[in-house]
PDB file of C-alpha atoms in Angstrom:
ATOM      1  CA  UNK A  99     107.683-242.638  48.044  1.00  0.00           C
ATOM      2  CA  UNK A 100     104.059-242.650  49.301  1.00  0.00           C
ATOM      3  CA  UNK A 101     103.225-240.221  52.059  1.00  0.00           C
ATOM      4  CA  UNK A 102     103.408-241.203  55.778  1.00  0.00           C
ATOM      5  CA  UNK A 103      99.627-241.398  56.249  1.00  0.00           C
ATOM      6  CA  UNK A 104      99.168-243.881  53.393  1.00  0.00           C
ATOM      7  CA  UNK A 105     102.109-246.077  54.483  1.00  0.00           C
ATOM      8  CA  UNK A 106     100.855-246.183  58.093  1.00  0.00           C
ATOM      9  CA  UNK A 107      97.385-246.932  57.028  1.00  0.00           C
ATOM     10  CA  UNK A 108      98.599-250.038  55.190  1.00  0.00           C
ATOM     11  CA  UNK A 109     100.515-251.039  58.298  1.00  0.00           C
ATOM     12  CA  UNK A 110      97.206-251.007  60.269  1.00  0.00           C
ATOM     13  CA  UNK A 111      97.987-247.821  62.240  1.00  0.00           C
ATOM     14  CA  UNK A 112      95.030-245.703  63.456  1.00  0.00           C
ATOM     15  CA  UNK A 113      95.303-241.849  62.997  1.00  0.00           C
ATOM     16  CA  UNK A 114      94.187-239.773  65.915  1.00  0.00           C
ATOM     17  CA  UNK A 115      94.174-235.938  65.798  1.00  0.00           C
ATOM     18  CA  UNK A 116      95.602-233.782  68.625  1.00  0.00           C
ATOM     19  CA  UNK A 117      95.642-230.071  69.170  1.00  0.00           C
ATOM     20  CA  UNK A 118      98.435-227.801  70.358  1.00  0.00           C
ATOM     21  CA  UNK A 119      97.354-225.860  73.404  1.00  0.00           C
ATOM     22  CA  UNK A 120      98.468-222.406  74.489  1.00  0.00           C
ATOM     23  CA  UNK A 121     101.003-223.927  76.742  1.00  0.00           C
ATOM     24  CA  UNK A 122     102.468-226.083  73.941  1.00  0.00           C
ATOM     25  CA  UNK A 123     100.904-229.248  75.284  1.00  0.00           C
ATOM     26  CA  UNK A 124      99.446-231.980  72.983  1.00  0.00           C
ATOM     27  CA  UNK A 125      95.762-232.075  73.785  1.00  0.00           C
ATOM     28  CA  UNK A 126      93.893-235.200  72.850  1.00  0.00           C
ATOM     29  CA  UNK A 127      90.460-236.619  73.394  1.00  0.00           C
ATOM     30  CA  UNK A 128      90.198-240.171  74.818  1.00  0.00           C
ATOM     31  CA  UNK A 129      87.502-242.404  76.250  1.00  0.00           C
ATOM     32  CA  UNK A 130      87.834-244.514  79.360  1.00  0.00           C
ATOM     33  CA  UNK A 131      85.084-247.163  79.610  1.00  0.00           C
ATOM     34  CA  UNK A 132      83.214-245.376  76.990  1.00  0.00           C
ATOM     35  CA  UNK A 133      83.346-241.933  78.640  1.00  0.00           C
ATOM     36  CA  UNK A 134      85.000-239.084  76.922  1.00  0.00           C
ATOM     37  CA  UNK A 135      87.578-236.821  78.471  1.00  0.00           C
ATOM     38  CA  UNK A 136      90.271-234.293  77.774  1.00  0.00           C
ATOM     39  CA  UNK A 137      93.972-235.408  78.189  1.00  0.00           C
ATOM     40  CA  UNK A 138      97.464-234.252  77.567  1.00  0.00           C
ATOM     41  CA  UNK A 139      99.526-236.622  75.324  1.00  0.00           C
ATOM     42  CA  UNK A 140     102.808-236.719  77.196  1.00  0.00           C
ATOM     43  CA  UNK A 141     105.830-238.615  75.902  1.00  0.00           C
ATOM     44  CA  UNK A 142     107.617-237.973  79.152  1.00  0.00           C
ATOM     45  CA  UNK A 143     104.935-239.515  81.436  1.00  0.00           C
ATOM     46  CA  UNK A 144     105.702-243.105  82.224  1.00  0.00           C
ATOM     47  CA  UNK A 145     102.099-244.062  82.895  1.00  0.00           C
ATOM     48  CA  UNK A 146      98.742-242.827  81.787  1.00  0.00           C
ATOM     49  CA  UNK A 147      96.816-241.241  84.695  1.00  0.00           C
ATOM     50  CA  UNK A 148      93.669-239.420  85.788  1.00  0.00           C
ATOM     51  CA  UNK A 149      92.865-237.256  88.798  1.00  0.00           C
ATOM     52  CA  UNK A 150      91.159-238.487  91.867  1.00  0.00           C
ATOM     53  CA  UNK A 151      88.161-236.355  90.892  1.00  0.00           C
ATOM     54  CA  UNK A 152      87.637-238.499  87.775  1.00  0.00           C
ATOM     55  CA  UNK A 153      87.158-241.757  89.495  1.00  0.00           C
ATOM     56  CA  UNK A 154      83.404-241.608  89.310  1.00  0.00           C
ATOM     57  CA  UNK A 155      83.371-239.890  85.900  1.00  0.00           C
ATOM     58  CA  UNK A 156      85.190-242.790  84.167  1.00  0.00           C
ATOM     59  CA  UNK A 157      83.531-245.522  86.366  1.00  0.00           C
ATOM     60  CA  UNK A 158      86.929-246.611  87.665  1.00  0.00           C
ATOM     61  CA  UNK A 159      87.386-249.349  90.358  1.00  0.00           C
ATOM     62  CA  UNK A 160      90.197-247.722  92.343  1.00  0.00           C
ATOM     63  CA  UNK A 161      92.433-249.869  94.509  1.00  0.00           C
ATOM     64  CA  UNK A 162      95.289-248.720  96.925  1.00  0.00           C
ATOM     65  CA  UNK A 163      98.852-248.587  95.490  1.00  0.00           C
ATOM     66  CA  UNK A 164     102.166-248.343  97.335  1.00  0.00           C
ATOM     67  CA  UNK A 165     103.700-246.491  94.272  1.00  0.00           C
ATOM     68  CA  UNK A 166     104.323-242.825  94.755  1.00  0.00           C
ATOM     69  CA  UNK A 167     103.858-240.511  91.770  1.00  0.00           C
ATOM     70  CA  UNK A 168     106.176-237.539  90.795  1.00  0.00           C
ATOM     71  CA  UNK A 169     106.242-235.095  87.949  1.00  0.00           C
ATOM     72  CA  UNK A 170     105.428-231.589  86.892  1.00  0.00           C
ATOM     73  CA  UNK A 171     106.944-230.200  89.958  1.00  0.00           C
ATOM     74  CA  UNK A 172     105.365-232.489  92.504  1.00  0.00           C
ATOM     75  CA  UNK A 173     106.823-235.517  94.180  1.00  0.00           C
ATOM     76  CA  UNK A 174     105.891-238.341  96.509  1.00  0.00           C
ATOM     77  CA  UNK A 175     102.057-238.089  95.752  1.00  0.00           C
ATOM     78  CA  UNK A 176      99.875-241.009  96.874  1.00  0.00           C
ATOM     79  CA  UNK A 177      98.309-243.038  94.088  1.00  0.00           C
ATOM     80  CA  UNK A 178      95.690-245.538  93.398  1.00  0.00           C
ATOM     81  CA  UNK A 179      95.321-247.979  90.462  1.00  0.00           C
ATOM     82  CA  UNK A 180      92.523-249.133  88.326  1.00  0.00           C
ATOM     83  CA  UNK A 181      92.773-252.147  86.182  1.00  0.00           C
ATOM     84  CA  UNK A 182      90.595-253.793  83.507  1.00  0.00           C
ATOM     85  CA  UNK A 183      89.558-250.675  81.870  1.00  0.00           C
ATOM     86  CA  UNK A 184      88.902-249.881  78.190  1.00  0.00           C
ATOM     87  CA  UNK A 185      90.891-247.003  76.695  1.00  0.00           C
ATOM     88  CA  UNK A 186      90.065-245.473  73.345  1.00  0.00           C
ATOM     89  CA  UNK A 187      91.740-242.882  71.270  1.00  0.00           C
ATOM     90  CA  UNK A 188      89.968-242.363  68.005  1.00  0.00           C
ATOM     91  CA  UNK A 189      89.327-245.957  66.687  1.00  0.00           C
ATOM     92  CA  UNK A 190      92.339-247.453  68.601  1.00  0.00           C
ATOM     93  CA  UNK A 191      91.430-249.428  71.694  1.00  0.00           C
ATOM     94  CA  UNK A 192      93.186-251.083  74.615  1.00  0.00           C
ATOM     95  CA  UNK A 193      90.872-253.567  76.220  1.00  0.00           C
ATOM     96  CA  UNK A 194      92.629-254.430  79.495  1.00  0.00           C
ATOM     97  CA  UNK A 195      94.010-251.027  80.491  1.00  0.00           C
ATOM     98  CA  UNK A 196      95.506-250.059  83.901  1.00  0.00           C
ATOM     99  CA  UNK A 197      95.486-246.398  84.850  1.00  0.00           C
ATOM    100  CA  UNK A 198      97.145-244.609  87.730  1.00  0.00           C
ATOM    101  CA  UNK A 199      95.001-242.253  89.761  1.00  0.00           C
ATOM    102  CA  UNK A 200      96.561-239.343  91.750  1.00  0.00           C
ATOM    103  CA  UNK A 201      96.187-235.618  92.507  1.00  0.00           C
ATOM    104  CA  UNK A 202      96.301-233.804  89.198  1.00  0.00           C
ATOM    105  CA  UNK A 203      95.358-230.424  90.797  1.00  0.00           C
ATOM    106  CA  UNK A 204      98.907-228.970  90.420  1.00  0.00           C
ATOM    107  CA  UNK A 205      98.798-229.767  86.729  1.00  0.00           C
ATOM    108  CA  UNK A 206      95.393-228.163  86.192  1.00  0.00           C
ATOM    109  CA  UNK A 207      96.409-225.091  88.293  1.00  0.00           C
ATOM    110  CA  UNK A 208      99.334-224.582  85.995  1.00  0.00           C
ATOM    111  CA  UNK A 209      97.196-224.889  82.910  1.00  0.00           C
ATOM    112  CA  UNK A 210      94.549-222.580  84.230  1.00  0.00           C
ATOM    113  CA  UNK A 211      97.130-219.987  85.233  1.00  0.00           C
ATOM    114  CA  UNK A 212      98.050-219.816  81.459  1.00  0.00           C
ATOM    115  CA  UNK A 213      94.308-219.645  80.548  1.00  0.00           C
ATOM    116  CA  UNK A 214      94.462-223.198  79.162  1.00  0.00           C
ATOM    117  CA  UNK A 215      91.631-225.667  79.680  1.00  0.00           C
ATOM    118  CA  UNK A 216      92.016-228.221  82.553  1.00  0.00           C
ATOM    119  CA  UNK A 217      92.409-231.895  81.741  1.00  0.00           C
ATOM    120  CA  UNK A 218      91.030-235.133  83.141  1.00  0.00           C
ATOM    121  CA  UNK A 219      94.338-236.911  82.841  1.00  0.00           C
ATOM    122  CA  UNK A 220      97.456-237.737  80.891  1.00  0.00           C
ATOM    123  CA  UNK A 221      98.156-240.265  78.190  1.00  0.00           C
ATOM    124  CA  UNK A 222     101.678-241.479  78.799  1.00  0.00           C
ATOM    125  CA  UNK A 223     104.370-243.670  77.340  1.00  0.00           C
ATOM    126  CA  UNK A 224     102.600-246.876  78.423  1.00  0.00           C
ATOM    127  CA  UNK A 225      99.942-246.172  75.671  1.00  0.00           C
ATOM    128  CA  UNK A 226     102.612-244.915  73.284  1.00  0.00           C
ATOM    129  CA  UNK A 227     104.621-248.160  73.682  1.00  0.00           C
ATOM    130  CA  UNK A 228     101.693-250.435  73.463  1.00  0.00           C
ATOM    131  CA  UNK A 229     100.371-248.705  70.342  1.00  0.00           C
ATOM    132  CA  UNK A 230     103.846-248.444  68.706  1.00  0.00           C
ATOM    133  CA  UNK A 231     103.218-244.773  68.426  1.00  0.00           C
ATOM    134  CA  UNK A 232     104.489-242.473  65.691  1.00  0.00           C
ATOM    135  CA  UNK A 233     103.892-238.799  66.341  1.00  0.00           C
ATOM    136  CA  UNK A 234     103.478-236.346  63.407  1.00  0.00           C
ATOM    137  CA  UNK A 235     104.083-233.107  65.066  1.00  0.00           C
ATOM    138  CA  UNK A 236     103.920-230.975  62.074  1.00  0.00           C
ATOM    139  CA  UNK A 237     100.244-232.265  61.135  1.00  0.00           C
ATOM    140  CA  UNK A 238      99.150-232.890  64.680  1.00  0.00           C
ATOM    141  CA  UNK A 239      98.446-236.576  64.461  1.00  0.00           C
ATOM    142  CA  UNK A 240      99.463-239.549  66.619  1.00  0.00           C
ATOM    143  CA  UNK A 241      99.377-242.938  64.880  1.00  0.00           C
ATOM    144  CA  UNK A 242      98.813-246.029  67.073  1.00  0.00           C
ATOM    145  CA  UNK A 243      98.873-249.653  65.946  1.00  0.00           C
TER     146      UNK A 243
END
């Protein structure tokens, strides 16, 4: 049988490298609206998100949201939403991407307490589902279609 990479390439999947951090998180580079940032690839996060402090960085048009966010030890956090963005991981793109905006300080404080680099946001299951993701943990690649 051919190797996984060759098979997925024939199936039109894009191969994106990630790194394993000191905290065992999957670190991945992504662009939102053409601007690069550092993210955690998180299969347990329902939606992709960025911190409030990244609104200007990624040129987001933030709107109020009634949805409350929870995760990583915090609950009931206020959110905003930004629609019609372009998300890019490697050569894979989503051209009408909505992203949740909320306070990521608790995530970055936890990372920094373990001497890991802070992140701009999290890439969640919304992207993994849209891209029909296959994660190759051993070789540190995520494949998106």
